[in-house]
Coordinates of C-alpha atoms and ligand atoms in Angstrom, one line a residue:
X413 CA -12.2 -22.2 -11.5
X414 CA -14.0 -19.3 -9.8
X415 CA -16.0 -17.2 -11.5
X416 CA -16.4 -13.3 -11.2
X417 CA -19.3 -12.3 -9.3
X418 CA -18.9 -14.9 -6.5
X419 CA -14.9 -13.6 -6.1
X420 CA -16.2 -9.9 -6.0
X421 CA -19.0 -10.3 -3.8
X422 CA -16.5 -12.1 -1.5
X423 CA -14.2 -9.0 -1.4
X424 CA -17.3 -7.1 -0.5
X425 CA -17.9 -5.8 -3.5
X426 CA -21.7 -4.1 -3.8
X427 CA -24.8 -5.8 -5.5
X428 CA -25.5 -2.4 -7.6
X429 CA -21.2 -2.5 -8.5
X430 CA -21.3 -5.6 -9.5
X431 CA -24.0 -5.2 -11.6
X432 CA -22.3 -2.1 -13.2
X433 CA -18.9 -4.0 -13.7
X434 CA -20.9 -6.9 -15.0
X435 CA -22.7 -4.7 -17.7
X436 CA -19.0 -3.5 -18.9
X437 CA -17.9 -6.9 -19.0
X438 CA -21.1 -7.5 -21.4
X439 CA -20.8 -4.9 -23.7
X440 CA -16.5 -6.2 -23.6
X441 CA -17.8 -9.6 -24.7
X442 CA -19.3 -8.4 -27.9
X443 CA -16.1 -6.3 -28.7
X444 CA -14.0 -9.2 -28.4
X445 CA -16.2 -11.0 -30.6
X446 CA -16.3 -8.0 -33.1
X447 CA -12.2 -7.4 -32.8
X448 CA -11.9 -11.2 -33.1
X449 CA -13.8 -11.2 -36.6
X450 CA -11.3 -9.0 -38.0
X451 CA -11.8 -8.4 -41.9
X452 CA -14.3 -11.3 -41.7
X453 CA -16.9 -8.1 -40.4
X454 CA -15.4 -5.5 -42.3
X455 CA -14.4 -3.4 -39.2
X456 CA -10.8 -2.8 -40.4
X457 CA -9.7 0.6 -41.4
X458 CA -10.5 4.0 -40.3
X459 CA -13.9 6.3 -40.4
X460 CA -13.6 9.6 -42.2
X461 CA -13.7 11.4 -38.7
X462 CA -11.8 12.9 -35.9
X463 CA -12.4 12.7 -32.5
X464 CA -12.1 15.8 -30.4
X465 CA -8.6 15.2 -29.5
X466 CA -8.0 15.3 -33.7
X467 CA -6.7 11.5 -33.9
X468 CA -8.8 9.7 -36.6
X469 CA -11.2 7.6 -35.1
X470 CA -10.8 3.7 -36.6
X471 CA -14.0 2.0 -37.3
X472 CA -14.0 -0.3 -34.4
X473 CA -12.8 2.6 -32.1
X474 CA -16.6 3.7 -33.0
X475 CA -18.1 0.7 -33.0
X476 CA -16.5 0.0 -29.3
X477 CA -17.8 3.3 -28.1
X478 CA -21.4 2.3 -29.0
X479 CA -21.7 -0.6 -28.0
X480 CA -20.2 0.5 -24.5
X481 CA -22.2 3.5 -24.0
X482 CA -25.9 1.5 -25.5
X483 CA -25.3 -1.0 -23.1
X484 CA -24.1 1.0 -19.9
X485 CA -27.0 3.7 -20.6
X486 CA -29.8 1.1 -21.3
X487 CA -29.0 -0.8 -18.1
X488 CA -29.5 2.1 -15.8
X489 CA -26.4 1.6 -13.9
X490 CA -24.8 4.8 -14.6
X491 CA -25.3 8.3 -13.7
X492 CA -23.4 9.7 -16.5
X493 CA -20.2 8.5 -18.6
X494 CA -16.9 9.6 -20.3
X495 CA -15.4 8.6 -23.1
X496 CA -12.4 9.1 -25.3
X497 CA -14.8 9.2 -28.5
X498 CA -17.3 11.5 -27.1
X499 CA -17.2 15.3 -27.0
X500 CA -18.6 15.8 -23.9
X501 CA -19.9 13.9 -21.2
X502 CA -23.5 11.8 -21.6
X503 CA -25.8 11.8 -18.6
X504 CA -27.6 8.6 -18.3
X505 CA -30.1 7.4 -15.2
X506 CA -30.0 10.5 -12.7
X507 CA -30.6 7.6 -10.0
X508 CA -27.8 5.8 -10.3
X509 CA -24.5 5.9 -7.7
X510 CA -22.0 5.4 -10.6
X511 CA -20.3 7.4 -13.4
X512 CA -17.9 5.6 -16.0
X513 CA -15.2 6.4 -17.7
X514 CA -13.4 4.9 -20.4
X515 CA -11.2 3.8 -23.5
X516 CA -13.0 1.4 -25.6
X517 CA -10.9 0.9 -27.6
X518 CA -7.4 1.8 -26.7
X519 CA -4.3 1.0 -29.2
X520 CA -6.6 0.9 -32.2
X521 CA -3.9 1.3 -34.6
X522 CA -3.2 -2.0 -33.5
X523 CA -6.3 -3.3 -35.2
X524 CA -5.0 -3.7 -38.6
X525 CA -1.7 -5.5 -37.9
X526 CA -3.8 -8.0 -35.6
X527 CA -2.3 -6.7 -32.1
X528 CA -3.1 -6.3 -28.7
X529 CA -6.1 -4.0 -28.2
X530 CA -8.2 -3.2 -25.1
X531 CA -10.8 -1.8 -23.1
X532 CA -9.9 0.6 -20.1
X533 CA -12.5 1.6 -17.4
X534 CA -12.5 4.0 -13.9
X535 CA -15.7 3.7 -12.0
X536 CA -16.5 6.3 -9.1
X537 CA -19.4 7.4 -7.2
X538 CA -20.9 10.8 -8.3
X539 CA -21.2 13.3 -5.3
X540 CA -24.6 13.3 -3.6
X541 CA -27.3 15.1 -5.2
X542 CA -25.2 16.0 -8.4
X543 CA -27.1 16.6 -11.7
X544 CA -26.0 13.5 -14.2
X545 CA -25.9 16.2 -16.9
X546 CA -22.6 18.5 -15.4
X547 CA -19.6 17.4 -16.6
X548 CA -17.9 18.5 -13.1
X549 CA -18.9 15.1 -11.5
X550 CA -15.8 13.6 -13.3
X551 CA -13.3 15.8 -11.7
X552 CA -12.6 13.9 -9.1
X553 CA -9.0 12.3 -8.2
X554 CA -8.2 8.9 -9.3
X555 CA -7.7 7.9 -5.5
X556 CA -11.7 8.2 -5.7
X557 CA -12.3 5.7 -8.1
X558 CA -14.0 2.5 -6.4
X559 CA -12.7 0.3 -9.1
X560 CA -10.9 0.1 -12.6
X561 CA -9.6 -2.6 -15.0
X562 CA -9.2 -3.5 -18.8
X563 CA -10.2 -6.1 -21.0
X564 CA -6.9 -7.1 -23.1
X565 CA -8.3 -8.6 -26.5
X566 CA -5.2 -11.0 -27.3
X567 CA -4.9 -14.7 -27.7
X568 CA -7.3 -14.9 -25.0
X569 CA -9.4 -12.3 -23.6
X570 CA -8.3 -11.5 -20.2
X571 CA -9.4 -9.1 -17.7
X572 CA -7.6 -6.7 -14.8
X573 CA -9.7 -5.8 -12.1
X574 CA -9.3 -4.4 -9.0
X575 CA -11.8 -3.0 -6.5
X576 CA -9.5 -1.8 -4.2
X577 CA -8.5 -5.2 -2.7
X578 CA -5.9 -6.4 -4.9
X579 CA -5.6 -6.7 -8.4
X580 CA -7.0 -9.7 -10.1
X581 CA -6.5 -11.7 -13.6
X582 CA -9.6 -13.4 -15.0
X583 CA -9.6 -14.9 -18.5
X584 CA -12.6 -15.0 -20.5
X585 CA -14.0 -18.5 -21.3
X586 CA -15.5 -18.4 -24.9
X587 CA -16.8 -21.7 -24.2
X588 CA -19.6 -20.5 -21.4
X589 CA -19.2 -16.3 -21.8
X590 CA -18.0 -16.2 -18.1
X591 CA -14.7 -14.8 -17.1
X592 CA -12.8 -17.2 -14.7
X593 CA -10.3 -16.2 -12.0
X594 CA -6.7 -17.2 -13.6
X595 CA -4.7 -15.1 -11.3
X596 CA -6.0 -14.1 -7.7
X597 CA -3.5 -11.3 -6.3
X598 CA -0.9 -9.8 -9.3
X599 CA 2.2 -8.5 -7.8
X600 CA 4.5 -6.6 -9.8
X601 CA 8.3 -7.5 -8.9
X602 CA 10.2 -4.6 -7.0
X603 CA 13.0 -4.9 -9.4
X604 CA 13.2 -5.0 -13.1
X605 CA 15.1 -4.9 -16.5
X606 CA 12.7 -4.3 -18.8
X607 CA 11.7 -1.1 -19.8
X608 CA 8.9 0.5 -22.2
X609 CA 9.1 3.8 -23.8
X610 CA 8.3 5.2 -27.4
X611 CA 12.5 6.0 -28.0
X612 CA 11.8 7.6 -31.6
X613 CA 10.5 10.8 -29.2
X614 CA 14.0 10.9 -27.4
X615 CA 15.0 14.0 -28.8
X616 CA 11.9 15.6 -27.6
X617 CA 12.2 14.3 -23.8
X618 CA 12.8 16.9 -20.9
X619 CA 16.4 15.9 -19.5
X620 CA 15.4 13.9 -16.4
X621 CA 14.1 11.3 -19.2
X622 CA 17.1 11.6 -21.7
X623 CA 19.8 11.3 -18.6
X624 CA 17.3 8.1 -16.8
X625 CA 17.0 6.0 -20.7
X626 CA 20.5 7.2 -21.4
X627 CA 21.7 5.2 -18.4
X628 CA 19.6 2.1 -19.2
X629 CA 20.5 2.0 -22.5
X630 CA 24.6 2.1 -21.5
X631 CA 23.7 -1.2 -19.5
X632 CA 26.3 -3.2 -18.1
X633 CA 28.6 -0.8 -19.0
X634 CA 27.2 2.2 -17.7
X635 CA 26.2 3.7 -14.2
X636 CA 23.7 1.1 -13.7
X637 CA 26.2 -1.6 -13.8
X638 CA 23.1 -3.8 -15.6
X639 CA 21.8 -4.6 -19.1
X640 CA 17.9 -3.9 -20.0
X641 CA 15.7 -5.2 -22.5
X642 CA 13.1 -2.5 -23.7
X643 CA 9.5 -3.7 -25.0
X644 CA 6.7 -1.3 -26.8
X645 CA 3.4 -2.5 -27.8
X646 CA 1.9 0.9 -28.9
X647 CA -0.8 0.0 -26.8
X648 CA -0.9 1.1 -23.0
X649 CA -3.0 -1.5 -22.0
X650 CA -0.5 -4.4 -23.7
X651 CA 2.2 -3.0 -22.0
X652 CA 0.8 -2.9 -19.0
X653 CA -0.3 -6.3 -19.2
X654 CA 3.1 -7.1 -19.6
X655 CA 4.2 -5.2 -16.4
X656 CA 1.4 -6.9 -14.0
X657 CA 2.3 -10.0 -15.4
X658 CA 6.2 -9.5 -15.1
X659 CA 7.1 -6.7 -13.9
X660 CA 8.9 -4.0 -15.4
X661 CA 8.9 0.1 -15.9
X662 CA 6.4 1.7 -18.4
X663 CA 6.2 5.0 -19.3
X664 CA 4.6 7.9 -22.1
X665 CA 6.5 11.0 -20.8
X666 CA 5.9 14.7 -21.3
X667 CA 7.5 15.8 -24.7
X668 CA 7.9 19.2 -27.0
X669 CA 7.3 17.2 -30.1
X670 CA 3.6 18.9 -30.7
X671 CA 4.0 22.3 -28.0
X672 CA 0.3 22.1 -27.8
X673 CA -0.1 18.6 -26.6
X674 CA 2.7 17.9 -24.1
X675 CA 1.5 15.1 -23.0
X676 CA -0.3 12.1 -24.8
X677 CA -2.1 10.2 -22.6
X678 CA -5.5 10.6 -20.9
X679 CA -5.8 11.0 -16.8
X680 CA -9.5 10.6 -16.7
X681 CA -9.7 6.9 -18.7
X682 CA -5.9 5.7 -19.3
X683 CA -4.0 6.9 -16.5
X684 CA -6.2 7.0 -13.5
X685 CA -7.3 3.3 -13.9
X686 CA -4.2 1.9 -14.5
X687 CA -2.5 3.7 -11.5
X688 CA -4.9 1.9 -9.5
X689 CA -4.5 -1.3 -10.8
X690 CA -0.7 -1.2 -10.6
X691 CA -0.6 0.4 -6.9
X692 CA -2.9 -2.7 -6.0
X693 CA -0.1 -4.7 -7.2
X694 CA 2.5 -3.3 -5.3
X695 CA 3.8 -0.8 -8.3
X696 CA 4.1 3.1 -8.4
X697 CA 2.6 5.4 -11.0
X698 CA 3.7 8.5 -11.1
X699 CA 3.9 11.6 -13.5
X700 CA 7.7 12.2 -12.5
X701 CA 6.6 14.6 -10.0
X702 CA 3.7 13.3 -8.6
X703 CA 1.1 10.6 -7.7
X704 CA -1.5 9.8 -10.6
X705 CA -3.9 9.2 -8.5
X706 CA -3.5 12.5 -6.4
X707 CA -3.9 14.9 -9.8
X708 CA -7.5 16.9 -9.1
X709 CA -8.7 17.0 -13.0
X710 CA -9.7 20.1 -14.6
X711 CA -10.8 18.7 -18.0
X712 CA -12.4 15.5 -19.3
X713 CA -9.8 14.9 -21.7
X714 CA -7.4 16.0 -19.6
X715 CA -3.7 14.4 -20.6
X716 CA -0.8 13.8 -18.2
X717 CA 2.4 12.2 -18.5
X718 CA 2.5 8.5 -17.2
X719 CA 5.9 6.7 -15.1
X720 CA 4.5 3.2 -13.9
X721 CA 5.6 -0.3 -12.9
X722 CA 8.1 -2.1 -10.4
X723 CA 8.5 0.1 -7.2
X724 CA 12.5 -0.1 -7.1
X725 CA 12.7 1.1 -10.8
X726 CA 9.8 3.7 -10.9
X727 CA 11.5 5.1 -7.9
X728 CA 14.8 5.0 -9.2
X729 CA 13.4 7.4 -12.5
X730 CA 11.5 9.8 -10.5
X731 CA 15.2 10.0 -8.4
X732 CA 16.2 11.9 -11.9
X733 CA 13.3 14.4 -11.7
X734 CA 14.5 15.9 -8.6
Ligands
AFP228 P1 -4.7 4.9 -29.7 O1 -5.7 4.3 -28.7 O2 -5.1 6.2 -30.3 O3 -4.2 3.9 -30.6 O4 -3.4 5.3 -28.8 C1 -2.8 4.4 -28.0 C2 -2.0 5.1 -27.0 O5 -2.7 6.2 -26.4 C3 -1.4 4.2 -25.9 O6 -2.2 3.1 -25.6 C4 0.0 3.9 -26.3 O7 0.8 3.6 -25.3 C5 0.4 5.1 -27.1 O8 -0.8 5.7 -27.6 C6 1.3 4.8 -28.2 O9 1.7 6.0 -28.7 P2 2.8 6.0 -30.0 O10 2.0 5.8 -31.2 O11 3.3 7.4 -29.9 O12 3.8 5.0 -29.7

């Protein structure tokens, strides 16, 4: 089996890129290892703080975050990075082409029932001559970003990469440390059945959502003359493992549960990256009114509501926000 850097420098990938995706995939290694200990290295449970967003941070949300911004800083790869632990943005080597942004460790509730967890990433370029220390380098569209991907701690730790010419599947191979090509070009089926959404929210959805899950949920019975099967991990990055494997429609749509927070997940480090990984594959993702990947970001932390997955189905949905 093939492993990374010779498939990426075959795509055309960059020395100084693949050095950067490399170091990622380094500090990834040592999460798995650490998620993969479990209780056995007492990283269960949750620290006493918050993060700026006010969730609690869990200990190996924190111990993720380290590792991931030691490594990237110490290697000189990056110009600055964003996370979803950190306040603000940290500059790193003023020299570098690159800026990084990322969930270490999203789902991290999962951690103490032993589910899926993972690592999300967006890599772009910051603009020529920027200062590594202004924020404003990130707030660039995801249709910048020169390549994303996430490392799915599960049975086996796999990765999702794409730098712009398809997305690829590489499992990690405990035995060496190298992550080997398992699946060359995903492709998300047009059509679908399944569906993902958090339904204990439906009262709070706008209409377009109610009326769209409303009609799934009457299946064969109903308008869409079909029965669907519905799947929720509670972690983005399982379920949309499950819809580049599959297929199917994922989504974490705008609701007036919490007034001040409208939206749950993060453009800069959750959406953004995983737009571009399912667009390589053939899939949509869309806010319900427009491209992901088209949103100019304002703030670091920025959140946006998320439609994603097979083309037929994501286009159906946004048909109901008209
Ligand atoms: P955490 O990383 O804070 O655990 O949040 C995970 C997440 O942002 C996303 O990965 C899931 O799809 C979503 O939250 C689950 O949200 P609910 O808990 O509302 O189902």
């Amino acid at each position: 089996m093939r492993r990374l850097p010779p498939v990426l420098l075959e795509d055309g990938c960059s020395r100084e890129l693949l050095s950067l995706i490399r170091t990622i995939l380094a500090a990834c290694k040592e999460i798995s290892f650490r998620v993969g200990q479990g209780a056995l290295s007492g990283v269960l449970g949750s620290t006493l703080d918050e993060n700026i967003q006010g969730e609690t941070q869990k200990k190996l949300d924190v111990l993720s975050n380290q590792l991931l911004k030691d490594i990237l800083l110490e290697s000189g790869t990056v110009k600055a990075i964003a996370s979803e632990e950190e306040d603000y943005t940290v500059a790193g080597n003023p020299d570098a082409k690159f800026i990084v942004a990322f969930d270490p460790l999203d789902g991290s509730s999962n951690t103490d029932i032993n589910s899926l967890v993972g690592t999300i990433f967006s890599i772009m370029e910051a603009p020529a001559g920027s200062d590594a220390a202004d924020q404003s380098i990130f707030m660039q569209p995801g249709h910048k970003q020169v390549a994303a991907g996430y490392v799915l701690y599960g049975p086996s730790t796999m990765l999702a990469l794409t730098t712009g010419k398809g997305t690829r599947m590489f499992t990690l191979d405990k035995t060496q440390g190298s992550f080997l090509l398992t699946q060359d070009f995903a492709e998300i089926p047009a059509d679908t059945n399944e569906f993902a959404i958090n339904t204990s929210n439906q009262r709070h959805w706008q209409p377009a959502m109610q009326n769209y899950i409303n009609d799934l949920l009457a299946g064969d019975t109903g308008p869409r003359a079909k029965n669907f099967n519905m799947r929720w991990i509670a972690a983005m990055v399982g379920d949309v493992h499950r819809v580049l494997s599959r297929g199917g429609l994922f989504t974490y749509p705008t609701d007036t549960k919490d007034p001040k927070k409208p939206n749950k997940l993060r453009l800069l480090y959750e959406a953004n990256p995983m737009a571009m990984l399912v667009e390589q594959a053939g899939g949509i993702a869309s806010t319900g009114t427009e491209r992901i990947m088209d949103i100019q970001p304002d703030a670091i932390h920025q959140r946006v509501a998320v439609i994603l997955g097979s083309k037929n189905e994501v286009e159906t949905c946004l048909g109901y926000h008209k």
